[in-house]
Amino acid sequence: PLQKTGEGVSEALREIRKTHRRANEPWCDMEVSLLKNALRKTNKLQALIETFGRSERSIMVYSAKLI
């Protein structure tokens, strides 16, 4: 579930979330585990972006932390 919701979310973030539904959310342990597994199977960035609802930058930065 999203932690940042409701009136506390800026219009800019709402706009970004139209494309990246998990924008500006912390990575939870389950997502990290799923990302690790996904990275073992594919390096298709667009597929990872769509699957995780994150931006290209978010996927790239977090993936680098896991290597």
PDB file of N, CA and C in Angstrom:
ATOM      1  N   PRO A   1       0.825  -1.205   0.000  1.00  0.00           N
ATOM      2  CA  PRO A   1       0.000   0.000   0.000  1.00  0.00           C
ATOM      3  C   PRO A   1       0.865   1.264   0.000  1.00  0.00           C
ATOM      4  N   LEU A   2       0.335   2.302  -0.576  1.00  0.00           N
ATOM      5  CA  LEU A   2       1.055   3.571  -0.609  1.00  0.00           C
ATOM      6  C   LEU A   2       1.064   4.200   0.773  1.00  0.00           C
ATOM      7  N   GLN A   3       2.207   4.743   1.164  1.00  0.00           N
ATOM      8  CA  GLN A   3       2.306   5.430   2.453  1.00  0.00           C
ATOM      9  C   GLN A   3       1.960   6.903   2.308  1.00  0.00           C
ATOM     10  N   LYS A   4       2.273   7.462   1.147  1.00  0.00           N
ATOM     11  CA  LYS A   4       2.028   8.883   0.901  1.00  0.00           C
ATOM     12  C   LYS A   4       0.760   9.015   0.065  1.00  0.00           C
ATOM     13  N   THR A   5      -0.331   9.369   0.731  1.00  0.00           N
ATOM     14  CA  THR A   5      -1.617   9.486   0.043  1.00  0.00           C
ATOM     15  C   THR A   5      -2.385  10.687   0.581  1.00  0.00           C
ATOM     16  N   GLY A   6      -3.517  10.951  -0.024  1.00  0.00           N
ATOM     17  CA  GLY A   6      -4.423  11.974   0.477  1.00  0.00           C
ATOM     18  C   GLY A   6      -3.965  13.388   0.209  1.00  0.00           C
ATOM     19  N   GLU A   7      -4.370  14.274   1.081  1.00  0.00           N
ATOM     20  CA  GLU A   7      -4.111  15.694   0.907  1.00  0.00           C
ATOM     21  C   GLU A   7      -2.633  16.052   1.022  1.00  0.00           C
ATOM     22  N   GLY A   8      -1.841  15.206   1.645  1.00  0.00           N
ATOM     23  CA  GLY A   8      -0.427  15.480   1.811  1.00  0.00           C
ATOM     24  C   GLY A   8       0.390  15.264   0.541  1.00  0.00           C
ATOM     25  N   VAL A   9      -0.251  14.769  -0.500  1.00  0.00           N
ATOM     26  CA  VAL A   9       0.442  14.493  -1.756  1.00  0.00           C
ATOM     27  C   VAL A   9       0.291  15.692  -2.682  1.00  0.00           C
ATOM     28  N   SER A  10       1.404  16.184  -3.190  1.00  0.00           N
ATOM     29  CA  SER A  10       1.380  17.355  -4.066  1.00  0.00           C
ATOM     30  C   SER A  10       0.759  17.013  -5.418  1.00  0.00           C
ATOM     31  N   GLU A  11       0.339  18.036  -6.101  1.00  0.00           N
ATOM     32  CA  GLU A  11      -0.208  17.857  -7.443  1.00  0.00           C
ATOM     33  C   GLU A  11       0.851  17.276  -8.376  1.00  0.00           C
ATOM     34  N   ALA A  12       2.099  17.701  -8.207  1.00  0.00           N
ATOM     35  CA  ALA A  12       3.189  17.183  -9.039  1.00  0.00           C
ATOM     36  C   ALA A  12       3.350  15.673  -8.838  1.00  0.00           C
ATOM     37  N   LEU A  13       3.289  15.218  -7.599  1.00  0.00           N
ATOM     38  CA  LEU A  13       3.414  13.790  -7.322  1.00  0.00           C
ATOM     39  C   LEU A  13       2.216  13.031  -7.882  1.00  0.00           C
ATOM     40  N   ARG A  14       1.033  13.583  -7.772  1.00  0.00           N
ATOM     41  CA  ARG A  14      -0.146  12.936  -8.365  1.00  0.00           C
ATOM     42  C   ARG A  14       0.039  12.752  -9.868  1.00  0.00           C
ATOM     43  N   GLU A  15       0.612  13.752 -10.499  1.00  0.00           N
ATOM     44  CA  GLU A  15       0.846  13.697 -11.947  1.00  0.00           C
ATOM     45  C   GLU A  15       1.871  12.612 -12.279  1.00  0.00           C
ATOM     46  N   ILE A  16       2.948  12.546 -11.521  1.00  0.00           N
ATOM     47  CA  ILE A  16       3.980  11.521 -11.742  1.00  0.00           C
ATOM     48  C   ILE A  16       3.396  10.128 -11.543  1.00  0.00           C
ATOM     49  N   ARG A  17       2.523   9.976 -10.564  1.00  0.00           N
ATOM     50  CA  ARG A  17       1.946   8.663 -10.264  1.00  0.00           C
ATOM     51  C   ARG A  17       0.995   8.169 -11.346  1.00  0.00           C
ATOM     52  N   LYS A  18       0.614   9.028 -12.245  1.00  0.00           N
ATOM     53  CA  LYS A  18      -0.182   8.564 -13.384  1.00  0.00           C
ATOM     54  C   LYS A  18       0.656   7.626 -14.243  1.00  0.00           C
ATOM     55  N   THR A  19       1.958   7.826 -14.246  1.00  0.00           N
ATOM     56  CA  THR A  19       2.881   6.999 -15.013  1.00  0.00           C
ATOM     57  C   THR A  19       3.605   5.985 -14.139  1.00  0.00           C
ATOM     58  N   HIS A  20       4.007   6.401 -12.945  1.00  0.00           N
ATOM     59  CA  HIS A  20       4.779   5.549 -12.025  1.00  0.00           C
ATOM     60  C   HIS A  20       4.040   5.491 -10.686  1.00  0.00           C
ATOM     61  N   ARG A  21       3.177   4.493 -10.537  1.00  0.00           N
ATOM     62  CA  ARG A  21       2.248   4.430  -9.398  1.00  0.00           C
ATOM     63  C   ARG A  21       2.919   4.382  -8.021  1.00  0.00           C
ATOM     64  N   ARG A  22       4.191   3.978  -7.952  1.00  0.00           N
ATOM     65  CA  ARG A  22       4.888   3.898  -6.656  1.00  0.00           C
ATOM     66  C   ARG A  22       5.920   5.004  -6.492  1.00  0.00           C
ATOM     67  N   ALA A  23       5.789   6.078  -7.253  1.00  0.00           N
ATOM     68  CA  ALA A  23       6.748   7.194  -7.187  1.00  0.00           C
ATOM     69  C   ALA A  23       6.836   7.752  -5.772  1.00  0.00           C
ATOM     70  N   ASN A  24       8.061   8.012  -5.347  1.00  0.00           N
ATOM     71  CA  ASN A  24       8.375   8.619  -4.045  1.00  0.00           C
ATOM     72  C   ASN A  24       7.953   7.784  -2.846  1.00  0.00           C
ATOM     73  N   GLU A  25       7.756   6.511  -3.054  1.00  0.00           N
ATOM     74  CA  GLU A  25       7.465   5.599  -1.949  1.00  0.00           C
ATOM     75  C   GLU A  25       8.742   4.861  -1.585  1.00  0.00           C
ATOM     76  N   PRO A  26       8.936   4.546  -0.316  1.00  0.00           N
ATOM     77  CA  PRO A  26      10.109   3.743   0.055  1.00  0.00           C
ATOM     78  C   PRO A  26       9.967   2.322  -0.497  1.00  0.00           C
ATOM     79  N   TRP A  27      11.092   1.695  -0.767  1.00  0.00           N
ATOM     80  CA  TRP A  27      11.082   0.302  -1.213  1.00  0.00           C
ATOM     81  C   TRP A  27      10.850  -0.584   0.009  1.00  0.00           C
ATOM     82  N   CYS A  28       9.822  -1.415  -0.020  1.00  0.00           N
ATOM     83  CA  CYS A  28       9.588  -2.338   1.092  1.00  0.00           C
ATOM     84  C   CYS A  28      10.408  -3.605   0.872  1.00  0.00           C
ATOM     85  N   ASP A  29      10.560  -4.394   1.914  1.00  0.00           N
ATOM     86  CA  ASP A  29      11.379  -5.602   1.849  1.00  0.00           C
ATOM     87  C   ASP A  29      10.910  -6.560   0.752  1.00  0.00           C
ATOM     88  N   MET A  30       9.604  -6.691   0.593  1.00  0.00           N
ATOM     89  CA  MET A  30       9.075  -7.605  -0.422  1.00  0.00           C
ATOM     90  C   MET A  30       9.440  -7.124  -1.826  1.00  0.00           C
ATOM     91  N   GLU A  31       9.346  -5.811  -2.060  1.00  0.00           N
ATOM     92  CA  GLU A  31       9.718  -5.268  -3.366  1.00  0.00           C
ATOM     93  C   GLU A  31      11.194  -5.496  -3.659  1.00  0.00           C
ATOM     94  N   VAL A  32      12.024  -5.313  -2.656  1.00  0.00           N
ATOM     95  CA  VAL A  32      13.464  -5.517  -2.822  1.00  0.00           C
ATOM     96  C   VAL A  32      13.736  -6.976  -3.204  1.00  0.00           C
ATOM     97  N   SER A  33      13.091  -7.885  -2.518  1.00  0.00           N
ATOM     98  CA  SER A  33      13.263  -9.304  -2.815  1.00  0.00           C
ATOM     99  C   SER A  33      12.797  -9.617  -4.239  1.00  0.00           C
ATOM    100  N   LEU A  34      11.650  -9.077  -4.615  1.00  0.00           N
ATOM    101  CA  LEU A  34      11.141  -9.297  -5.972  1.00  0.00           C
ATOM    102  C   LEU A  34      12.064  -8.681  -7.016  1.00  0.00           C
ATOM    103  N   LEU A  35      12.609  -7.508  -6.736  1.00  0.00           N
ATOM    104  CA  LEU A  35      13.531  -6.867  -7.670  1.00  0.00           C
ATOM    105  C   LEU A  35      14.790  -7.707  -7.840  1.00  0.00           C
ATOM    106  N   LYS A  36      15.326  -8.219  -6.740  1.00  0.00           N
ATOM    107  CA  LYS A  36      16.511  -9.081  -6.832  1.00  0.00           C
ATOM    108  C   LYS A  36      16.234 -10.270  -7.751  1.00  0.00           C
ATOM    109  N   ASN A  37      15.100 -10.907  -7.556  1.00  0.00           N
ATOM    110  CA  ASN A  37      14.739 -12.062  -8.384  1.00  0.00           C
ATOM    111  C   ASN A  37      14.535 -11.643  -9.836  1.00  0.00           C
ATOM    112  N   ALA A  38      13.886 -10.535 -10.054  1.00  0.00           N
ATOM    113  CA  ALA A  38      13.642 -10.058 -11.416  1.00  0.00           C
ATOM    114  C   ALA A  38      14.947  -9.748 -12.133  1.00  0.00           C
ATOM    115  N   LEU A  39      15.902  -9.167 -11.428  1.00  0.00           N
ATOM    116  CA  LEU A  39      17.183  -8.817 -12.031  1.00  0.00           C
ATOM    117  C   LEU A  39      17.987 -10.058 -12.436  1.00  0.00           C
ATOM    118  N   ARG A  40      17.744 -11.162 -11.760  1.00  0.00           N
ATOM    119  CA  ARG A  40      18.413 -12.412 -12.132  1.00  0.00           C
ATOM    120  C   ARG A  40      17.860 -12.969 -13.447  1.00  0.00           C
ATOM    121  N   LYS A  41      16.628 -12.581 -13.772  1.00  0.00           N
ATOM    122  CA  LYS A  41      15.948 -13.139 -14.937  1.00  0.00           C
ATOM    123  C   LYS A  41      15.928 -12.212 -16.143  1.00  0.00           C
ATOM    124  N   THR A  42      16.018 -10.900 -15.917  1.00  0.00           N
ATOM    125  CA  THR A  42      15.938  -9.968 -17.035  1.00  0.00           C
ATOM    126  C   THR A  42      16.711  -8.691 -16.748  1.00  0.00           C
ATOM    127  N   ASN A  43      17.079  -8.029 -17.816  1.00  0.00           N
ATOM    128  CA  ASN A  43      17.675  -6.707 -17.689  1.00  0.00           C
ATOM    129  C   ASN A  43      16.865  -5.706 -18.521  1.00  0.00           C
ATOM    130  N   LYS A  44      15.634  -6.082 -18.847  1.00  0.00           N
ATOM    131  CA  LYS A  44      14.758  -5.222 -19.637  1.00  0.00           C
ATOM    132  C   LYS A  44      14.179  -4.134 -18.731  1.00  0.00           C
ATOM    133  N   LEU A  45      14.764  -2.966 -18.854  1.00  0.00           N
ATOM    134  CA  LEU A  45      14.409  -1.856 -17.969  1.00  0.00           C
ATOM    135  C   LEU A  45      12.932  -1.503 -18.054  1.00  0.00           C
ATOM    136  N   GLN A  46      12.388  -1.426 -19.245  1.00  0.00           N
ATOM    137  CA  GLN A  46      10.982  -1.051 -19.397  1.00  0.00           C
ATOM    138  C   GLN A  46      10.063  -2.037 -18.686  1.00  0.00           C
ATOM    139  N   ALA A  47      10.380  -3.315 -18.764  1.00  0.00           N
ATOM    140  CA  ALA A  47       9.579  -4.333 -18.075  1.00  0.00           C
ATOM    141  C   ALA A  47       9.645  -4.129 -16.561  1.00  0.00           C
ATOM    142  N   LEU A  48      10.823  -3.811 -16.048  1.00  0.00           N
ATOM    143  CA  LEU A  48      10.969  -3.572 -14.606  1.00  0.00           C
ATOM    144  C   LEU A  48      10.207  -2.317 -14.184  1.00  0.00           C
ATOM    145  N   ILE A  49      10.267  -1.270 -14.996  1.00  0.00           N
ATOM    146  CA  ILE A  49       9.544  -0.028 -14.704  1.00  0.00           C
ATOM    147  C   ILE A  49       8.053  -0.306 -14.594  1.00  0.00           C
ATOM    148  N   GLU A  50       7.523  -1.022 -15.557  1.00  0.00           N
ATOM    149  CA  GLU A  50       6.090  -1.317 -15.572  1.00  0.00           C
ATOM    150  C   GLU A  50       5.689  -2.250 -14.428  1.00  0.00           C
ATOM    151  N   THR A  51       6.516  -3.226 -14.162  1.00  0.00           N
ATOM    152  CA  THR A  51       6.206  -4.193 -13.107  1.00  0.00           C
ATOM    153  C   THR A  51       6.200  -3.552 -11.721  1.00  0.00           C
ATOM    154  N   PHE A  52       7.192  -2.732 -11.451  1.00  0.00           N
ATOM    155  CA  PHE A  52       7.335  -2.157 -10.111  1.00  0.00           C
ATOM    156  C   PHE A  52       6.676  -0.795  -9.945  1.00  0.00           C
ATOM    157  N   GLY A  53       6.219  -0.198 -11.032  1.00  0.00           N
ATOM    158  CA  GLY A  53       5.567   1.106 -10.928  1.00  0.00           C
ATOM    159  C   GLY A  53       6.511   2.193 -10.465  1.00  0.00           C
ATOM    160  N   ARG A  54       7.767   2.060 -10.864  1.00  0.00           N
ATOM    161  CA  ARG A  54       8.815   2.994 -10.460  1.00  0.00           C
ATOM    162  C   ARG A  54       9.394   3.671 -11.692  1.00  0.00           C
ATOM    163  N   SER A  55      10.084   4.763 -11.473  1.00  0.00           N
ATOM    164  CA  SER A  55      10.738   5.463 -12.580  1.00  0.00           C
ATOM    165  C   SER A  55      12.008   4.718 -12.992  1.00  0.00           C
ATOM    166  N   GLU A  56      12.509   5.061 -14.165  1.00  0.00           N
ATOM    167  CA  GLU A  56      13.768   4.484 -14.633  1.00  0.00           C
ATOM    168  C   GLU A  56      14.876   4.753 -13.626  1.00  0.00           C
ATOM    169  N   ARG A  57      14.939   5.984 -13.147  1.00  0.00           N
ATOM    170  CA  ARG A  57      15.984   6.355 -12.186  1.00  0.00           C
ATOM    171  C   ARG A  57      15.873   5.521 -10.905  1.00  0.00           C
ATOM    172  N   SER A  58      14.670   5.345 -10.410  1.00  0.00           N
ATOM    173  CA  SER A  58      14.477   4.568  -9.188  1.00  0.00           C
ATOM    174  C   SER A  58      14.950   3.126  -9.368  1.00  0.00           C
ATOM    175  N   ILE A  59      14.582   2.523 -10.470  1.00  0.00           N
ATOM    176  CA  ILE A  59      15.010   1.146 -10.743  1.00  0.00           C
ATOM    177  C   ILE A  59      16.526   1.078 -10.865  1.00  0.00           C
ATOM    178  N   MET A  60      17.104   2.019 -11.600  1.00  0.00           N
ATOM    179  CA  MET A  60      18.559   2.011 -11.817  1.00  0.00           C
ATOM    180  C   MET A  60      19.315   2.202 -10.501  1.00  0.00           C
ATOM    181  N   VAL A  61      18.894   3.182  -9.710  1.00  0.00           N
ATOM    182  CA  VAL A  61      19.583   3.472  -8.445  1.00  0.00           C
ATOM    183  C   VAL A  61      19.460   2.293  -7.482  1.00  0.00           C
ATOM    184  N   TYR A  62      18.265   1.741  -7.335  1.00  0.00           N
ATOM    185  CA  TYR A  62      18.101   0.647  -6.377  1.00  0.00           C
ATOM    186  C   TYR A  62      18.792  -0.609  -6.847  1.00  0.00           C
ATOM    187  N   SER A  63      18.761  -0.861  -8.158  1.00  0.00           N
ATOM    188  CA  SER A  63      19.451  -2.025  -8.701  1.00  0.00           C
ATOM    189  C   SER A  63      20.941  -1.944  -8.423  1.00  0.00           C
ATOM    190  N   ALA A  64      21.513  -0.760  -8.558  1.00  0.00           N
ATOM    191  CA  ALA A  64      22.944  -0.562  -8.297  1.00  0.00           C
ATOM    192  C   ALA A  64      23.276  -0.874  -6.833  1.00  0.00           C
ATOM    193  N   LYS A  65      22.370  -0.569  -5.938  1.00  0.00           N
ATOM    194  CA  LYS A  65      22.600  -0.866  -4.519  1.00  0.00           C
ATOM    195  C   LYS A  65      22.644  -2.375  -4.254  1.00  0.00           C
ATOM    196  N   LEU A  66      21.954  -3.135  -5.086  1.00  0.00           N
ATOM    197  CA  LEU A  66      21.862  -4.572  -4.873  1.00  0.00           C
ATOM    198  C   LEU A  66      23.040  -5.335  -5.449  1.00  0.00           C
ATOM    199  N   ILE A  67      23.789  -4.703  -6.312  1.00  0.00           N
ATOM    200  CA  ILE A  67      24.907  -5.386  -6.981  1.00  0.00           C
ATOM    201  C   ILE A  67      26.141  -5.390  -6.101  1.00  0.00           C
TER     202      ILE A  67
END
